[in-house]
Tab-separated table of N, CA, C and O in Angstrom:
chain	number	residue	atom	x	y	z
N	421	MET	N	-47.324	2.382	23.292
N	421	MET	CA	-46.403	1.296	24.070
N	421	MET	C	-46.080	2.434	25.386
N	421	MET	O	-45.785	3.112	25.582
N	422	LYS	N	-46.342	1.355	26.431
N	422	LYS	CA	-46.613	2.027	27.674
N	422	LYS	C	-44.898	1.627	28.483
N	422	LYS	O	-44.618	0.344	28.217
N	423	ILE	N	-44.138	2.575	28.998
N	423	ILE	CA	-43.194	2.149	29.397
N	423	ILE	C	-43.266	2.479	30.927
N	423	ILE	O	-43.922	3.768	31.707
N	424	TYR	N	-42.396	1.751	31.684
N	424	TYR	CA	-42.016	2.094	33.534
N	424	TYR	C	-40.872	2.965	33.740
N	424	TYR	O	-40.193	2.577	32.853
N	425	VAL	N	-41.130	3.593	34.488
N	425	VAL	CA	-40.275	4.705	35.099
N	425	VAL	C	-40.249	4.422	36.284
N	425	VAL	O	-41.038	5.157	37.300
N	426	GLY	N	-38.982	4.084	36.763
N	426	GLY	CA	-38.751	3.739	38.176
N	426	GLY	C	-37.486	4.602	38.868
N	426	GLY	O	-36.778	5.191	37.962
N	427	ASN	N	-37.534	4.466	39.939
N	427	ASN	CA	-36.032	5.144	40.939
N	427	ASN	C	-36.398	6.871	40.815
N	427	ASN	O	-35.512	7.622	40.513
N	428	LEU	N	-37.939	7.221	40.562
N	428	LEU	CA	-38.161	9.000	40.547
N	428	LEU	C	-37.765	9.660	41.777
N	428	LEU	O	-37.960	8.769	43.092
N	429	SER	N	-37.248	10.625	41.980
N	429	SER	CA	-37.301	11.400	43.192
N	429	SER	C	-38.756	11.894	43.449
N	429	SER	O	-39.684	12.135	42.487
N	430	PHE	N	-39.169	11.959	44.351
N	430	PHE	CA	-40.431	12.197	44.980
N	430	PHE	C	-40.721	13.499	44.829
N	430	PHE	O	-41.867	13.888	44.923
N	431	ASP	N	-39.938	14.562	44.410
N	431	ASP	CA	-40.242	15.976	43.934
N	431	ASP	C	-40.287	16.445	42.722
N	431	ASP	O	-40.591	17.229	42.216
N	432	VAL	N	-40.187	15.116	41.800
N	432	VAL	CA	-40.443	15.428	40.240
N	432	VAL	C	-41.463	15.292	39.945
N	432	VAL	O	-42.459	14.924	40.155
N	433	THR	N	-42.115	16.079	38.604
N	433	THR	CA	-43.516	16.550	38.293
N	433	THR	C	-43.263	15.716	36.986
N	433	THR	O	-42.446	15.181	36.231
N	434	GLU	N	-44.991	15.326	36.802
N	434	GLU	CA	-45.173	14.854	35.563
N	434	GLU	C	-44.859	15.552	34.314
N	434	GLU	O	-44.226	15.087	33.243
N	435	GLU	N	-44.807	16.648	34.277
N	435	GLU	CA	-44.665	17.738	33.266
N	435	GLU	C	-42.498	17.543	32.813
N	435	GLU	O	-42.422	17.601	31.974
N	436	GLU	N	-42.129	17.497	34.375
N	436	GLU	CA	-40.758	17.386	33.943
N	436	GLU	C	-40.538	15.875	33.334
N	436	GLU	O	-39.433	15.773	32.441
N	437	ILE	N	-40.979	15.233	33.682
N	437	ILE	CA	-41.018	13.556	32.772
N	437	ILE	C	-41.251	13.522	31.219
N	437	ILE	O	-40.642	13.016	30.389
N	438	ARG	N	-42.347	14.325	30.886
N	438	ARG	CA	-42.965	14.484	30.034
N	438	ARG	C	-41.687	15.139	28.779
N	438	ARG	O	-41.700	14.628	27.973
N	439	THR	N	-41.169	16.574	29.474
N	439	THR	CA	-40.029	16.807	28.631
N	439	THR	C	-38.818	16.229	28.794
N	439	THR	O	-38.604	15.782	27.271
N	440	GLU	N	-38.373	15.240	29.521
N	440	GLU	CA	-37.424	14.372	29.206
N	440	GLU	C	-37.547	12.978	27.863
N	440	GLU	O	-36.838	13.246	27.204
N	441	PHE	N	-39.031	12.617	28.003
N	441	PHE	CA	-39.406	11.853	26.683
N	441	PHE	C	-39.967	12.292	25.697
N	441	PHE	O	-39.481	11.820	24.792
N	442	THR	N	-40.181	13.795	25.514
N	442	THR	CA	-40.552	14.168	24.491
N	442	THR	C	-39.576	14.272	23.408
N	442	THR	O	-39.628	14.576	21.796
N	443	ALA	N	-38.313	14.162	23.890
N	443	ALA	CA	-37.290	14.667	23.035
N	443	ALA	C	-36.945	12.857	22.162
N	443	ALA	O	-36.116	13.161	20.996
N	444	PHE	N	-37.286	12.410	22.721
N	444	PHE	CA	-37.465	10.944	21.449
N	444	PHE	C	-38.808	10.720	20.686
N	444	PHE	O	-38.653	9.487	20.029
N	445	GLY	N	-39.698	11.328	20.991
N	445	GLY	CA	-41.178	11.260	20.148
N	445	GLY	C	-42.010	11.958	20.942
N	445	GLY	O	-42.307	12.623	21.907
N	446	LYS	N	-43.148	11.198	20.355
N	446	LYS	CA	-44.567	12.180	20.710
N	446	LYS	C	-45.232	10.876	21.983
N	446	LYS	O	-45.233	9.870	22.115
N	447	VAL	N	-45.084	12.015	23.397
N	447	VAL	CA	-45.836	11.399	24.440
N	447	VAL	C	-47.411	11.235	24.642
N	447	VAL	O	-47.904	12.693	24.401
N	448	GLU	N	-48.170	10.501	24.781
N	448	GLU	CA	-49.448	10.122	24.934
N	448	GLU	C	-49.995	10.647	26.027
N	448	GLU	O	-51.007	11.412	26.185
N	449	SER	N	-49.404	10.288	27.130
N	449	SER	CA	-49.454	10.360	28.699
N	449	SER	C	-48.270	9.958	29.391
N	449	SER	O	-47.554	9.409	29.250
N	450	VAL	N	-48.235	10.686	30.511
N	450	VAL	CA	-47.701	10.783	31.526
N	450	VAL	C	-48.379	10.282	32.917
N	450	VAL	O	-49.598	11.158	33.403
N	451	SER	N	-48.325	9.477	34.182
N	451	SER	CA	-48.731	9.200	35.079
N	451	SER	C	-47.730	8.982	36.163
N	451	SER	O	-46.975	7.900	36.007
N	452	ILE	N	-47.546	9.283	37.592
N	452	ILE	CA	-46.725	9.422	38.724
N	452	ILE	C	-47.972	8.873	39.608
N	452	ILE	O	-48.227	9.030	39.982
N	453	ILE	N	-47.271	7.171	40.023
N	453	ILE	CA	-48.070	6.529	40.904
N	453	ILE	C	-47.983	7.126	42.308
N	453	ILE	O	-47.090	7.284	42.492
N	454	THR	N	-49.425	7.335	42.879
N	454	THR	CA	-49.233	8.197	44.259
N	454	THR	C	-50.138	6.809	45.118
N	454	THR	O	-50.837	6.010	44.455
N	455	ASP	N	-49.383	6.953	46.759
N	455	ASP	CA	-50.106	6.297	47.519
N	455	ASP	C	-51.375	6.803	47.931
N	455	ASP	O	-51.904	8.319	47.851
N	456	ARG	N	-52.453	5.371	47.816
N	456	ARG	CA	-53.877	5.911	48.070
N	456	ARG	C	-54.202	6.669	49.240
N	456	ARG	O	-55.229	7.651	49.160
N	457	ILE	N	-53.644	6.390	50.657
N	457	ILE	CA	-53.678	7.122	51.718
N	457	ILE	C	-52.969	8.304	51.740
N	457	ILE	O	-54.011	9.406	52.245
N	458	SER	N	-51.773	8.199	51.628
N	458	SER	CA	-51.032	9.880	51.648
N	458	SER	C	-50.986	10.711	50.813
N	458	SER	O	-51.028	11.944	50.897
N	459	GLY	N	-50.891	9.916	49.603
N	459	GLY	CA	-50.938	10.853	48.493
N	459	GLY	C	-50.032	11.425	47.987
N	459	GLY	O	-49.370	12.054	46.808
N	460	ARG	N	-48.766	10.705	48.413
N	460	ARG	CA	-47.549	10.952	48.123
N	460	ARG	C	-47.006	10.018	47.187
N	460	ARG	O	-47.394	8.756	47.157
N	461	PRO	N	-46.156	10.572	46.018
N	461	PRO	CA	-45.449	9.499	45.438
N	461	PRO	C	-44.898	8.556	45.596
N	461	PRO	O	-44.308	8.377	47.067
N	462	LYS	N	-44.988	7.052	45.038
N	462	LYS	CA	-44.377	5.896	45.044
N	462	LYS	C	-43.091	6.054	44.788
N	462	LYS	O	-42.647	4.670	45.107
N	463	GLY	N	-42.482	6.646	43.971
N	463	GLY	CA	-41.162	6.703	43.197
N	463	GLY	C	-41.102	6.462	41.923
N	463	GLY	O	-39.888	5.565	41.471
N	464	PHE	N	-42.264	5.977	41.484
N	464	PHE	CA	-42.385	5.295	39.850
N	464	PHE	C	-43.582	5.924	39.165
N	464	PHE	O	-44.631	6.450	39.794
N	465	GLY	N	-43.602	5.427	37.874
N	465	GLY	CA	-44.726	6.025	37.047
N	465	GLY	C	-44.403	5.485	35.611
N	465	GLY	O	-44.135	4.232	35.417
N	466	PHE	N	-45.774	5.801	34.782
N	466	PHE	CA	-45.719	5.103	33.555
N	466	PHE	C	-46.023	6.737	32.697
N	466	PHE	O	-46.229	7.212	32.749
N	467	VAL	N	-44.970	6.247	31.514
N	467	VAL	CA	-45.288	7.043	29.965
N	467	VAL	C	-45.828	6.006	29.443
N	467	VAL	O	-45.376	5.096	28.803
N	468	GLU	N	-46.682	6.559	28.587
N	468	GLU	CA	-47.271	5.881	27.138
N	468	GLU	C	-46.927	6.778	26.112
N	468	GLU	O	-46.789	8.052	25.804
N	469	MET	N	-46.480	6.051	24.956
N	469	MET	CA	-45.688	7.005	23.453
N	469	MET	C	-46.495	6.640	22.519
N	469	MET	O	-47.248	4.943	22.613
N	470	ALA	N	-46.396	7.253	21.641
N	470	ALA	CA	-47.166	6.917	20.307
N	470	ALA	C	-46.896	5.696	19.690
N	470	ALA	O	-47.689	5.054	18.984
N	471	THR	N	-45.761	5.288	19.099
N	471	THR	CA	-45.101	4.242	18.663
N	471	THR	C	-43.933	3.651	19.426
N	471	THR	O	-43.686	3.880	20.347
N	472	LYS	N	-43.874	2.276	19.178
N	472	LYS	CA	-43.068	1.382	19.654
N	472	LYS	C	-41.430	1.963	19.497
N	472	LYS	O	-40.402	1.898	20.416
N	473	SER	N	-41.370	2.310	18.137
N	473	SER	CA	-40.128	2.919	17.963
N	473	SER	C	-39.782	3.847	18.763
N	473	SER	O	-38.275	3.813	19.203
N	474	GLU	N	-40.242	4.966	19.206
N	474	GLU	CA	-39.972	6.068	19.553
N	474	GLU	C	-39.875	5.800	21.290
N	474	GLU	O	-38.935	6.013	22.049
N	475	ALA	N	-40.550	4.869	21.767
N	475	ALA	CA	-40.513	3.923	23.213
N	475	ALA	C	-39.036	3.797	23.215
N	475	ALA	O	-38.468	3.583	24.454
N	476	GLU	N	-38.831	2.623	22.058
N	476	GLU	CA	-37.697	1.698	22.361
N	476	GLU	C	-36.811	2.881	22.616
N	476	GLU	O	-35.661	2.357	23.315
N	477	ALA	N	-36.669	3.954	21.929
N	477	ALA	CA	-35.558	4.917	21.456
N	477	ALA	C	-35.374	5.697	22.675
N	477	ALA	O	-34.494	5.675	23.303
N	478	ALA	N	-36.451	5.964	23.612
N	478	ALA	CA	-36.837	6.582	24.851
N	478	ALA	C	-36.084	5.463	25.854
N	478	ALA	O	-35.331	6.111	26.427
N	479	ILE	N	-36.417	4.130	25.720
N	479	ILE	CA	-35.714	3.125	26.878
N	479	ILE	C	-34.426	3.325	26.730
N	479	ILE	O	-33.375	3.762	27.809
N	480	THR	N	-33.788	2.968	25.562
N	480	THR	CA	-32.540	3.128	25.178
N	480	THR	C	-31.370	4.318	25.831
N	480	THR	O	-30.324	4.567	26.421
N	481	GLY	N	-32.308	5.490	25.362
N	481	GLY	CA	-31.767	6.897	26.020
N	481	GLY	C	-31.599	7.121	27.081
N	481	GLY	O	-31.109	7.996	27.593
N	482	LEU	N	-32.978	6.902	28.052
N	482	LEU	CA	-32.934	7.561	29.456
N	482	LEU	C	-32.740	6.624	30.638
N	482	LEU	O	-32.983	6.972	31.703
N	483	ASN	N	-32.646	5.216	30.335
N	483	ASN	CA	-32.535	4.138	31.494
N	483	ASN	C	-31.078	4.836	31.827
N	483	ASN	O	-30.220	4.666	30.999
N	484	GLY	N	-30.547	4.757	32.903
N	484	GLY	CA	-29.748	5.287	33.588
N	484	GLY	C	-29.118	6.662	34.025
N	484	GLY	O	-28.478	7.027	34.436
N	485	LYS	N	-30.141	7.404	33.351
N	485	LYS	CA	-30.011	8.641	33.048
N	485	LYS	C	-30.247	9.508	34.656
N	485	LYS	O	-30.857	9.055	35.460
N	486	THR	N	-29.933	10.504	34.620
N	486	THR	CA	-29.926	10.751	36.410
N	486	THR	C	-31.036	12.218	36.337
N	486	THR	O	-30.630	12.958	35.207
N	487	LEU	N	-31.892	12.228	37.069
N	487	LEU	CA	-33.214	13.152	36.696
N	487	LEU	C	-33.532	13.229	38.139
N	487	LEU	O	-33.602	12.732	39.184
N	488	LYS	N	-33.381	14.913	38.519
N	488	LYS	CA	-33.062	15.173	39.970
N	488	LYS	C	-32.541	14.511	41.072
N	488	LYS	O	-33.158	13.858	42.139
N	489	GLU	N	-31.330	14.129	40.503
N	489	GLU	CA	-30.403	13.566	41.794
N	489	GLU	C	-30.644	12.027	41.523
N	489	GLU	O	-30.073	11.694	42.556
N	490	ARG	N	-31.355	11.552	41.014
N	490	ARG	CA	-31.689	10.222	40.948
N	490	ARG	C	-31.345	9.269	39.748
N	490	ARG	O	-31.638	9.875	38.828
N	491	THR	N	-30.669	7.801	39.808
N	491	THR	CA	-30.569	7.741	38.693
N	491	THR	C	-31.652	6.351	38.242
N	491	THR	O	-32.230	5.705	39.075
N	492	ILE	N	-32.666	6.891	37.067
N	492	ILE	CA	-34.056	6.312	36.704
N	492	ILE	C	-33.636	5.065	36.038
N	492	ILE	O	-32.626	4.901	35.464
N	493	VAL	N	-34.788	4.107	36.025
N	493	VAL	CA	-34.638	3.002	35.429
N	493	VAL	C	-36.247	2.934	34.767
N	493	VAL	O	-36.921	3.386	35.003
N	494	VAL	N	-35.696	3.022	33.205
N	494	VAL	CA	-36.597	3.075	32.245
N	494	VAL	C	-36.818	1.634	31.617
N	494	VAL	O	-35.649	1.316	31.161
N	495	ASN	N	-37.777	1.186	31.609
N	495	ASN	CA	-38.012	-0.257	30.413
N	495	ASN	C	-39.309	-0.011	30.235
N	495	ASN	O	-40.332	0.417	30.396
N	496	GLU	N	-39.622	-1.267	29.380
N	496	GLU	CA	-40.967	-1.653	29.034
N	496	GLU	C	-41.675	-1.977	30.114
N	496	GLU	O	-41.124	-2.837	30.883
N	497	ALA	N	-43.071	-1.529	30.380
N	497	ALA	CA	-44.024	-1.571	31.342
N	497	ALA	C	-44.422	-3.169	31.288
N	497	ALA	O	-44.633	-3.412	29.989
N	498	ARG	N	-44.553	-4.215	32.305
N	498	ARG	CA	-45.148	-5.116	31.919
N	498	ARG	C	-46.573	-5.319	32.573
N	498	ARG	O	-46.912	-4.850	33.207
N	499	PRO	N	-47.191	-6.333	31.847
N	499	PRO	CA	-48.705	-6.730	32.340
N	499	PRO	C	-48.779	-6.746	33.899
N	499	PRO	O	-47.863	-7.229	34.482
N	500	ARG	N	-49.448	-6.239	34.172
N	500	ARG	CA	-49.853	-5.776	35.728
N	500	ARG	C	-50.356	-7.462	36.475
N	500	ARG	O	-51.386	-7.726	35.700
N	501	THR	N	-49.649	-7.843	37.566
N	501	THR	CA	-50.143	-8.912	37.851
N	501	THR	C	-51.476	-8.595	39.374
N	501	THR	O	-50.802	-7.493	40.162
N	502	ASP	N	-52.319	-9.057	39.070
N	502	ASP	CA	-53.145	-8.942	40.424
N	502	ASP	C	-53.324	-9.421	41.530
N	502	ASP	O	-54.132	-10.231	41.863
N	503	ASN	N	-52.180	-8.950	42.084
N	503	ASN	CA	-51.984	-9.649	43.854
N	503	ASN	C	-52.732	-8.728	44.691
N	503	ASN	O	-51.733	-8.128	45.494
N	504	ARG	N	-53.922	-8.626	44.915
N	504	ARG	CA	-54.269	-7.925	46.219
N	504	ARG	C	-54.408	-8.646	47.314
N	504	ARG	O	-55.515	-7.748	47.809
N	505	GLY	N	-54.190	-9.372	47.600
N	505	GLY	CA	-53.972	-10.621	48.851
N	505	GLY	C	-53.123	-9.844	49.512
N	505	GLY	O	-52.877	-10.842	50.809
N	506	GLY	N	-52.575	-8.538	49.565
N	506	GLY	CA	-51.468	-8.415	50.917
N	506	GLY	C	-50.025	-8.867	50.679
N	506	GLY	O	-49.321	-8.865	51.305
N	507	GLY	N	-49.635	-9.355	49.384
N	507	GLY	CA	-48.538	-9.841	48.575
N	507	GLY	C	-48.362	-11.386	49.124
N	507	GLY	O	-47.339	-11.430	49.362
N	508	GLY	N	-49.388	-11.576	50.026
N	508	GLY	CA	-49.444	-13.408	50.529
N	508	GLY	C	-48.327	-13.369	51.868
N	508	GLY	O	-48.429	-14.468	52.331
N	509	SER	N	-48.459	-12.168	52.408
N	509	SER	CA	-47.453	-12.156	53.655
N	509	SER	C	-48.194	-12.578	54.483
N	509	SER	O	-47.389	-13.501	55.541
N	510	TYR	N	-49.242	-12.583	55.167
N	510	TYR	CA	-50.056	-13.106	56.046
N	510	TYR	C	-51.238	-13.922	55.806
N	510	TYR	O	-51.685	-14.693	56.656
N	511	GLY	N	-51.762	-14.102	54.293
N	511	GLY	CA	-52.626	-14.369	54.045
N	511	GLY	C	-52.715	-16.176	54.628
N	511	GLY	O	-54.003	-16.659	54.703
N	512	ASP	N	-51.754	-16.501	54.448
N	512	ASP	CA	-51.689	-18.248	54.470
N	512	ASP	C	-51.313	-18.878	55.880
N	512	ASP	O	-51.416	-19.910	56.551
N	513	ARG	N	-51.083	-17.800	56.742
N	513	ARG	CA	-50.694	-18.115	58.186
N	513	ARG	C	-51.912	-18.600	59.459
N	513	ARG	O	-52.704	-17.765	58.945
N	514	ARG	N	-51.609	-19.619	59.758
N	514	ARG	CA	-52.558	-19.810	60.722
N	514	ARG	C	-52.143	-19.860	62.366
N	514	ARG	O	-51.293	-20.520	62.648
N	515	GLY	N	-52.691	-18.759	63.077
N	515	GLY	CA	-51.872	-19.021	64.780
N	515	GLY	C	-51.059	-17.963	64.247
N	515	GLY	O	-50.304	-17.901	63.421
N	516	GLY	N	-50.497	-17.383	65.744
N	516	GLY	CA	-49.202	-16.933	65.578
N	516	GLY	C	-49.218	-15.395	65.064
N	516	GLY	O	-50.353	-15.140	64.189
N	517	GLY	N	-48.399	-14.655	64.930
N	517	GLY	CA	-48.115	-13.358	64.194
N	517	GLY	C	-49.263	-12.135	64.231
N	517	GLY	O	-50.240	-12.645	65.060
N	518	TYR	N	-49.260	-11.360	63.880
N	518	TYR	CA	-50.256	-10.306	64.343
N	518	TYR	C	-51.629	-10.378	64.268
N	518	TYR	O	-52.362	-10.472	63.152
N	519	GLY	N	-52.143	-10.765	65.362
N	519	GLY	CA	-53.683	-11.220	65.568
N	519	GLY	C	-54.249	-12.496	65.157
N	519	GLY	O	-55.196	-12.260	65.231
N	520	GLY	N	-53.500	-13.588	64.683
N	520	GLY	CA	-53.671	-14.747	64.214
N	520	GLY	C	-54.240	-15.588	64.914
N	520	GLY	O	-53.434	-15.215	66.480
N	521	GLY	N	-55.055	-16.495	64.967
N	521	GLY	CA	-55.447	-17.433	66.299
N	521	GLY	C	-55.702	-17.162	67.421
N	521	GLY	O	-54.625	-17.137	68.371
N	522	ARG	N	-57.120	-16.916	67.352
N	522	ARG	CA	-57.439	-16.038	68.922
N	522	ARG	C	-57.079	-17.063	69.957
N	522	ARG	O	-57.352	-18.162	69.943
N	523	GLY	N	-56.697	-16.176	70.993
N	523	GLY	CA	-56.280	-16.741	72.202
N	523	GLY	C	-55.217	-18.036	72.123
N	523	GLY	O	-55.202	-18.940	73.013
N	524	GLY	N	-54.355	-17.807	71.078
N	524	GLY	CA	-53.272	-19.019	71.185
N	524	GLY	C	-53.541	-20.345	70.316
N	524	GLY	O	-52.987	-21.598	70.377
N	525	ARG	N	-54.888	-20.335	70.034
N	525	ARG	CA	-55.189	-22.097	69.521
N	525	ARG	C	-55.479	-21.662	67.964
N	525	ARG	O	-55.716	-20.305	67.123
N	526	ASP	N	-55.309	-22.622	67.315
N	526	ASP	CA	-54.939	-22.495	65.643
N	526	ASP	C	-56.564	-22.824	65.075
N	526	ASP	O	-57.711	-23.256	65.775
N	527	GLY	N	-56.803	-22.601	63.960
N	527	GLY	CA	-58.113	-22.512	63.515
N	527	GLY	C	-59.356	-22.172	63.715
N	527	GLY	O	-60.474	-21.646	63.467
N	528	GLY	N	-58.818	-20.916	64.451
N	528	GLY	CA	-60.228	-19.973	65.184
N	528	GLY	C	-61.396	-20.816	65.926
N	528	GLY	O	-62.489	-20.103	65.991
N	529	GLU	N	-60.792	-21.787	66.647
N	529	GLU	CA	-61.654	-22.237	67.833
N	529	GLU	C	-62.291	-21.480	68.601
N	529	GLU	O	-61.511	-20.958	68.948
N	530	ARG	N	-63.379	-21.389	69.185
N	530	ARG	CA	-63.865	-20.700	70.073
N	530	ARG	C	-64.192	-21.578	71.169
N	530	ARG	O	-64.579	-22.500	71.466
N	531	GLN	N	-63.594	-20.733	72.233
N	531	GLN	CA	-64.011	-21.476	73.884
N	531	GLN	C	-65.001	-21.281	74.157
N	531	GLN	O	-65.879	-20.383	74.063
N	532	ARG	N	-65.409	-22.763	74.814
N	532	ARG	CA	-67.102	-22.550	75.022
N	532	ARG	C	-66.693	-22.197	76.477
N	532	ARG	O	-65.540	-22.284	77.732
N	533	ARG	N	-67.914	-21.777	76.889
N	533	ARG	CA	-68.410	-21.222	78.481
N	533	ARG	C	-69.133	-21.854	78.690
N	533	ARG	O	-70.607	-21.934	78.408
N	534	TYR	N	-69.132	-22.015	80.446
N	534	TYR	CA	-70.275	-22.900	80.852
N	534	TYR	C	-71.097	-21.943	81.990
N	534	TYR	O	-70.605	-21.283	82.594
């Protein structure tokens, strides 16, 4: 079962997370998510445990625990939603805002030159 671990300190290691979860059962994998560009941790990660009962015990035992001076959030990982359109913040806008609507016109009209 895959478990989400959030609000992680940026200096926590995968080995430290593994140690915390091993107290509840067999840990299959640990991954801390990092930024693609900078390579810095994003403050969350995932742990996969061998059985659902061990994972549920880990969720109950570790959610709200302090790790490296941060109160971590531990719960069952939800399926990923594929929102790769920039979060929808600028994708539907026409004109205005960051570089949209060339020359103040809507719809990307081209100015005619004579």
